[in-house]
mmCIF file of C-alpha atoms in Angstrom:
data_model
loop_
_atom_site.group_PDB
_atom_site.id
_atom_site.type_symbol
_atom_site.label_atom_id
_atom_site.label_comp_id
_atom_site.label_asym_id
_atom_site.label_seq_id
_atom_site.Cartn_x
_atom_site.Cartn_y
_atom_site.Cartn_z
ATOM 1 C CA GLU A 11 159.520 227.709 126.526
ATOM 2 C CA ALA A 12 156.438 228.737 125.603
ATOM 3 C CA ALA A 13 153.026 226.962 126.724
ATOM 4 C CA VAL A 14 149.733 225.945 125.380
ATOM 5 C CA THR A 15 147.667 223.336 127.008
ATOM 6 C CA GLN A 16 143.925 222.242 125.757
ATOM 7 C CA SER A 17 141.574 220.320 127.245
ATOM 8 C CA PRO A 18 140.130 217.827 126.930
ATOM 9 C CA ARG A 19 142.195 215.859 124.957
ATOM 10 C CA SER A 20 139.808 214.044 123.234
ATOM 11 C CA LYS A 21 135.982 214.015 123.324
ATOM 12 C CA VAL A 22 132.927 211.976 121.928
ATOM 13 C CA ALA A 23 129.937 214.134 121.416
ATOM 14 C CA VAL A 24 126.459 213.564 120.533
ATOM 15 C CA THR A 25 124.896 215.260 116.985
ATOM 16 C CA GLY A 26 123.159 218.721 118.597
ATOM 17 C CA GLY A 27 124.756 218.779 121.752
ATOM 18 C CA LYS A 28 127.173 221.287 123.344
ATOM 19 C CA VAL A 29 130.459 220.832 123.083
ATOM 20 C CA THR A 30 133.413 223.548 124.831
ATOM 21 C CA LEU A 31 136.807 223.012 123.957
ATOM 22 C CA SER A 32 139.362 224.805 126.172
ATOM 23 C CA CYS A 33 142.574 226.724 125.751
ATOM 24 C CA HIS A 34 145.085 227.994 128.665
ATOM 25 C CA GLN A 35 148.781 229.485 127.735
ATOM 26 C CA THR A 36 151.395 230.607 130.045
ATOM 27 C CA ASN A 37 153.201 232.389 127.506
ATOM 28 C CA ASN A 38 151.819 236.106 127.971
ATOM 29 C CA HIS A 39 151.117 236.245 124.682
ATOM 30 C CA ASP A 40 148.229 238.697 123.355
ATOM 31 C CA TYR A 41 147.169 236.483 120.253
ATOM 32 C CA MET A 42 145.260 233.242 120.441
ATOM 33 C CA TYR A 43 143.884 231.068 117.692
ATOM 34 C CA TRP A 44 141.380 228.038 117.320
ATOM 35 C CA TYR A 45 142.371 225.890 114.107
ATOM 36 C CA ARG A 46 140.997 222.330 112.819
ATOM 37 C CA GLN A 47 142.422 220.207 110.936
ATOM 38 C CA ASP A 48 141.205 217.123 109.012
ATOM 39 C CA THR A 49 142.657 214.331 107.994
ATOM 40 C CA GLY A 50 145.038 214.482 105.312
ATOM 41 C CA HIS A 51 144.473 218.732 105.315
ATOM 42 C CA GLY A 52 146.285 221.518 106.654
ATOM 43 C CA LEU A 53 145.416 223.834 109.305
ATOM 44 C CA ARG A 54 142.127 226.460 109.015
ATOM 45 C CA LEU A 55 141.393 229.183 111.261
ATOM 46 C CA ILE A 56 138.011 229.034 112.680
ATOM 47 C CA HIS A 57 138.433 231.835 115.233
ATOM 48 C CA TYR A 58 141.117 234.401 116.877
ATOM 49 C CA SER A 59 141.614 236.710 119.409
ATOM 50 C CA TYR A 60 143.787 239.721 120.069
ATOM 51 C CA VAL A 61 142.761 240.789 123.538
ATOM 52 C CA ALA A 62 140.995 239.641 126.217
ATOM 53 C CA ASP A 63 137.303 240.011 126.299
ATOM 54 C CA SER A 64 137.155 240.428 122.227
ATOM 55 C CA THR A 65 137.369 237.637 119.668
ATOM 56 C CA GLU A 66 137.080 237.469 115.372
ATOM 57 C CA LYS A 67 136.017 235.544 113.246
ATOM 58 C CA GLY A 68 138.738 233.232 110.611
ATOM 59 C CA ASP A 69 137.931 231.649 107.393
ATOM 60 C CA ILE A 70 135.325 228.994 108.857
ATOM 61 C CA PRO A 71 133.687 230.321 111.863
ATOM 62 C CA ASP A 72 130.295 229.084 110.832
ATOM 63 C CA GLY A 73 128.837 226.375 113.359
ATOM 64 C CA TYR A 74 131.508 227.983 116.215
ATOM 65 C CA LYS A 75 131.793 230.476 118.861
ATOM 66 C CA ALA A 76 134.620 231.810 120.729
ATOM 67 C CA SER A 77 135.365 233.196 123.937
ATOM 68 C CA ARG A 78 138.652 234.859 125.533
ATOM 69 C CA PRO A 79 137.717 235.547 129.185
ATOM 70 C CA SER A 80 141.263 236.572 130.171
ATOM 71 C CA GLN A 81 144.496 236.832 128.282
ATOM 72 C CA GLU A 82 145.501 233.411 129.263
ATOM 73 C CA ASN A 83 141.846 231.815 128.406
ATOM 74 C CA PHE A 84 140.661 230.641 124.796
ATOM 75 C CA SER A 85 137.510 228.461 124.461
ATOM 76 C CA LEU A 86 135.668 227.364 121.845
ATOM 77 C CA ILE A 87 132.024 226.454 121.692
ATOM 78 C CA LEU A 88 130.022 224.523 119.384
ATOM 79 C CA GLU A 89 126.322 225.188 120.415
ATOM 80 C CA LEU A 90 124.836 222.527 118.027
ATOM 81 C CA ALA A 91 127.549 219.910 117.409
ATOM 82 C CA SER A 92 127.318 218.083 113.531
ATOM 83 C CA LEU A 93 128.985 215.402 112.034
ATOM 84 C CA SER A 94 130.618 217.775 109.944
ATOM 85 C CA GLN A 95 132.638 219.112 113.035
ATOM 86 C CA THR A 96 134.512 215.973 113.647
ATOM 87 C CA ALA A 97 138.300 216.937 113.535
ATOM 88 C CA VAL A 98 141.598 217.687 115.415
ATOM 89 C CA TYR A 99 141.356 220.831 116.848
ATOM 90 C CA PHE A 100 144.223 222.858 118.028
ATOM 91 C CA CYS A 101 144.867 225.999 119.822
ATOM 92 C CA ALA A 102 147.958 228.695 119.132
ATOM 93 C CA SER A 103 148.987 231.300 120.740
ATOM 94 C CA SER A 104 151.807 234.108 119.266
ATOM 95 C CA GLY A 105 152.816 237.602 120.482
ATOM 96 C CA THR A 106 152.076 239.444 117.722
ATOM 97 C CA GLY A 107 150.317 238.825 114.747
ATOM 98 C CA GLY A 108 150.326 235.729 112.919
ATOM 99 C CA ASN A 109 152.881 236.766 110.402
ATOM 100 C CA GLN A 110 155.103 238.484 112.352
ATOM 101 C CA ASP A 111 155.976 236.146 115.298
ATOM 102 C CA THR A 112 156.213 232.124 115.823
ATOM 103 C CA GLN A 113 153.164 230.371 116.799
ATOM 104 C CA TYR A 114 152.795 227.943 119.602
ATOM 105 C CA PHE A 115 150.504 224.845 119.530
ATOM 106 C CA GLY A 116 148.770 223.077 122.129
ATOM 107 C CA PRO A 117 148.662 219.233 121.656
ATOM 108 C CA GLY A 118 145.303 219.316 120.246
ATOM 109 C CA THR A 119 141.533 218.124 120.627
ATOM 110 C CA ARG A 120 140.309 214.893 119.078
ATOM 111 C CA LEU A 121 136.751 215.371 118.294
ATOM 112 C CA LEU A 122 134.324 213.119 117.478
ATOM 113 C CA VAL A 123 130.481 213.541 116.476
ATOM 114 C CA LEU A 124 128.225 210.583 116.297
ATOM 115 C CA GLY B 6 141.527 231.905 96.873
ATOM 116 C CA GLN B 7 144.611 232.131 98.109
ATOM 117 C CA GLN B 8 146.309 228.471 97.233
ATOM 118 C CA VAL B 9 149.555 226.866 99.125
ATOM 119 C CA GLN B 10 150.827 223.975 96.971
ATOM 120 C CA GLN B 11 153.529 221.721 98.799
ATOM 121 C CA SER B 12 155.564 219.214 97.245
ATOM 122 C CA PRO B 13 156.213 216.209 97.176
ATOM 123 C CA THR B 14 153.334 214.941 99.226
ATOM 124 C CA SER B 15 155.320 212.438 100.580
ATOM 125 C CA LEU B 16 158.700 210.790 100.548
ATOM 126 C CA VAL B 17 160.261 207.911 101.248
ATOM 127 C CA LEU B 18 164.298 207.840 102.151
ATOM 128 C CA GLN B 19 166.745 205.866 103.510
ATOM 129 C CA GLU B 20 168.536 207.006 106.404
ATOM 130 C CA GLY B 21 171.483 209.529 105.593
ATOM 131 C CA GLU B 22 169.658 210.625 102.447
ATOM 132 C CA ASN B 23 168.812 214.363 101.762
ATOM 133 C CA ALA B 24 165.458 215.710 101.326
ATOM 134 C CA GLU B 25 164.187 218.992 99.693
ATOM 135 C CA LEU B 26 160.547 220.316 100.388
ATOM 136 C CA GLN B 27 158.711 222.898 98.390
ATOM 137 C CA CYS B 28 155.899 225.469 98.920
ATOM 138 C CA ASN B 29 154.488 227.734 96.192
ATOM 139 C CA PHE B 30 152.177 230.073 97.139
ATOM 140 C CA SER B 31 149.333 231.723 94.603
ATOM 141 C CA THR B 32 150.021 235.084 95.611
ATOM 142 C CA SER B 33 152.431 237.641 97.136
ATOM 143 C CA LEU B 34 153.488 236.954 100.377
ATOM 144 C CA ASN B 35 155.189 238.706 103.552
ATOM 145 C CA SER B 36 156.274 235.611 105.545
ATOM 146 C CA MET B 37 156.492 231.742 105.495
ATOM 147 C CA GLN B 38 156.857 229.662 108.725
ATOM 148 C CA TRP B 39 157.461 225.933 108.507
ATOM 149 C CA PHE B 40 156.083 223.591 111.095
ATOM 150 C CA TYR B 41 156.584 219.852 111.936
ATOM 151 C CA GLN B 42 154.046 217.417 113.225
ATOM 152 C CA ARG B 43 154.326 213.855 114.262
ATOM 153 C CA PRO B 44 151.494 211.703 113.583
ATOM 154 C CA GLY B 45 148.900 212.669 116.024
ATOM 155 C CA GLY B 46 150.543 215.158 117.344
ATOM 156 C CA SER B 47 151.109 219.119 117.579
ATOM 157 C CA LEU B 48 152.770 221.085 115.534
ATOM 158 C CA ILE B 49 156.052 222.605 116.506
ATOM 159 C CA SER B 50 157.607 225.680 114.635
ATOM 160 C CA VAL B 51 160.803 224.593 112.729
ATOM 161 C CA PHE B 52 161.553 227.942 110.731
ATOM 162 C CA TYR B 53 160.047 231.492 110.670
ATOM 163 C CA ASN B 54 161.684 232.588 107.395
ATOM 164 C CA PRO B 55 160.047 235.691 106.172
ATOM 165 C CA SER B 56 163.220 235.864 103.433
ATOM 166 C CA GLY B 57 166.271 234.624 102.839
ATOM 167 C CA THR B 58 168.009 231.580 103.652
ATOM 168 C CA LYS B 59 168.431 230.358 107.834
ATOM 169 C CA GLN B 60 169.759 227.142 108.710
ATOM 170 C CA SER B 61 169.355 225.419 112.394
ATOM 171 C CA GLY B 62 171.542 222.206 112.591
ATOM 172 C CA ARG B 63 170.801 219.907 109.463
ATOM 173 C CA LEU B 64 167.755 221.688 108.096
ATOM 174 C CA THR B 65 168.069 224.866 105.691
ATOM 175 C CA SER B 66 164.917 226.957 104.944
ATOM 176 C CA THR B 67 165.071 229.691 101.882
ATOM 177 C CA THR B 68 162.368 231.936 100.706
ATOM 178 C CA VAL B 69 162.351 233.620 97.732
ATOM 179 C CA ILE B 70 159.382 236.633 98.100
ATOM 180 C CA LYS B 71 159.691 237.374 94.696
ATOM 181 C CA GLU B 72 159.100 234.193 93.047
ATOM 182 C CA ARG B 73 156.582 232.979 96.083
ATOM 183 C CA ARG B 74 157.932 230.073 97.094
ATOM 184 C CA SER B 75 160.199 228.654 99.833
ATOM 185 C CA SER B 76 161.885 225.482 100.652
ATOM 186 C CA LEU B 77 162.901 223.516 103.502
ATOM 187 C CA HIS B 78 165.924 220.779 103.176
ATOM 188 C CA ILE B 79 167.144 218.539 105.178
ATOM 189 C CA SER B 80 170.395 216.774 105.086
ATOM 190 C CA SER B 81 171.433 213.436 106.525
ATOM 191 C CA SER B 82 167.657 212.424 107.304
ATOM 192 C CA GLN B 83 167.235 210.409 110.529
ATOM 193 C CA ILE B 84 164.497 208.334 111.358
ATOM 194 C CA THR B 85 163.112 210.969 113.959
ATOM 195 C CA ASP B 86 163.114 213.184 111.151
ATOM 196 C CA SER B 87 160.031 211.118 110.012
ATOM 197 C CA GLY B 88 156.107 213.190 110.147
ATOM 198 C CA THR B 89 154.795 215.992 108.305
ATOM 199 C CA TYR B 90 156.129 219.339 107.406
ATOM 200 C CA LEU B 91 153.757 222.113 106.633
ATOM 201 C CA CYS B 92 154.524 225.376 105.082
ATOM 202 C CA ALA B 93 152.176 228.307 106.344
ATOM 203 C CA PRO B 94 152.446 231.352 104.230
ATOM 204 C CA ALA B 95 150.948 234.726 105.081
ATOM 205 C CA SER B 96 150.042 236.783 101.613
ATOM 206 C CA SER B 97 150.858 240.771 101.362
ATOM 207 C CA GLY B 98 148.641 242.707 103.753
ATOM 208 C CA SER B 99 147.377 240.350 105.889
ATOM 209 C CA TRP B 100 149.139 238.531 109.333
ATOM 210 C CA GLN B 101 147.037 235.517 108.747
ATOM 211 C CA LEU B 102 148.712 232.097 108.198
ATOM 212 C CA ILE B 103 147.503 229.895 105.306
ATOM 213 C CA PHE B 104 148.571 226.225 105.968
ATOM 214 C CA GLY B 105 149.643 223.583 102.999
ATOM 215 C CA SER B 106 148.312 220.202 103.204
ATOM 216 C CA GLY B 107 151.993 219.207 103.929
ATOM 217 C CA THR B 108 154.831 216.875 103.003
ATOM 218 C CA GLN B 109 154.771 213.349 104.474
ATOM 219 C CA LEU B 110 158.289 212.177 105.088
ATOM 220 C CA THR B 111 158.922 208.779 106.072
ATOM 221 C CA VAL B 112 162.939 207.949 106.844
ATOM 222 C CA MET B 113 163.656 204.318 106.456
ATOM 223 C CA PRO B 114 166.360 202.541 108.380
#
């Protein structure tokens, strides 16, 4: 069974502070993604990666950075957290590009910025 | 921009009733995925269905590429089916999934 884990599961951050969300997958997948979900809405793609040491921008990359130090690990970094970044963040992985293969999601990280 | 419309927004059923969830996409699509999400929970893939009809147990997905739509049929609904169902098409020429806002299904005893 595919496995994607995220840490922390929840976090309270202060405005202007730095936040790092971590994702680890044991699926041996090349593709990894970071999405955010706002209450009552679908998911929006922030960053993705298809190979270690390389990341790409998604639809809403402003205010976020990403890091893929290895095939298994993918981090999302908020250098200066803002109120508008309060949301649930999901990491996902897939063997090939998102439209050709099932994406496997982590449990999510609930981020509250005060 | 690309639009994904899911209907209905919410649906309440009595246990045992059937459900039909719809997903429409504004531009041509090349694949469709359906996901299930419990309140406060993660997303679980229900179907990867780029075209045609697929069935898994009580769930059936039908995607009609030319008409830019997909449906998810749940037969003999159970309380444990309650949650949000999200569709995620990818437009032609793109690998990226575009998520709908979901249909919130509640199955009552």
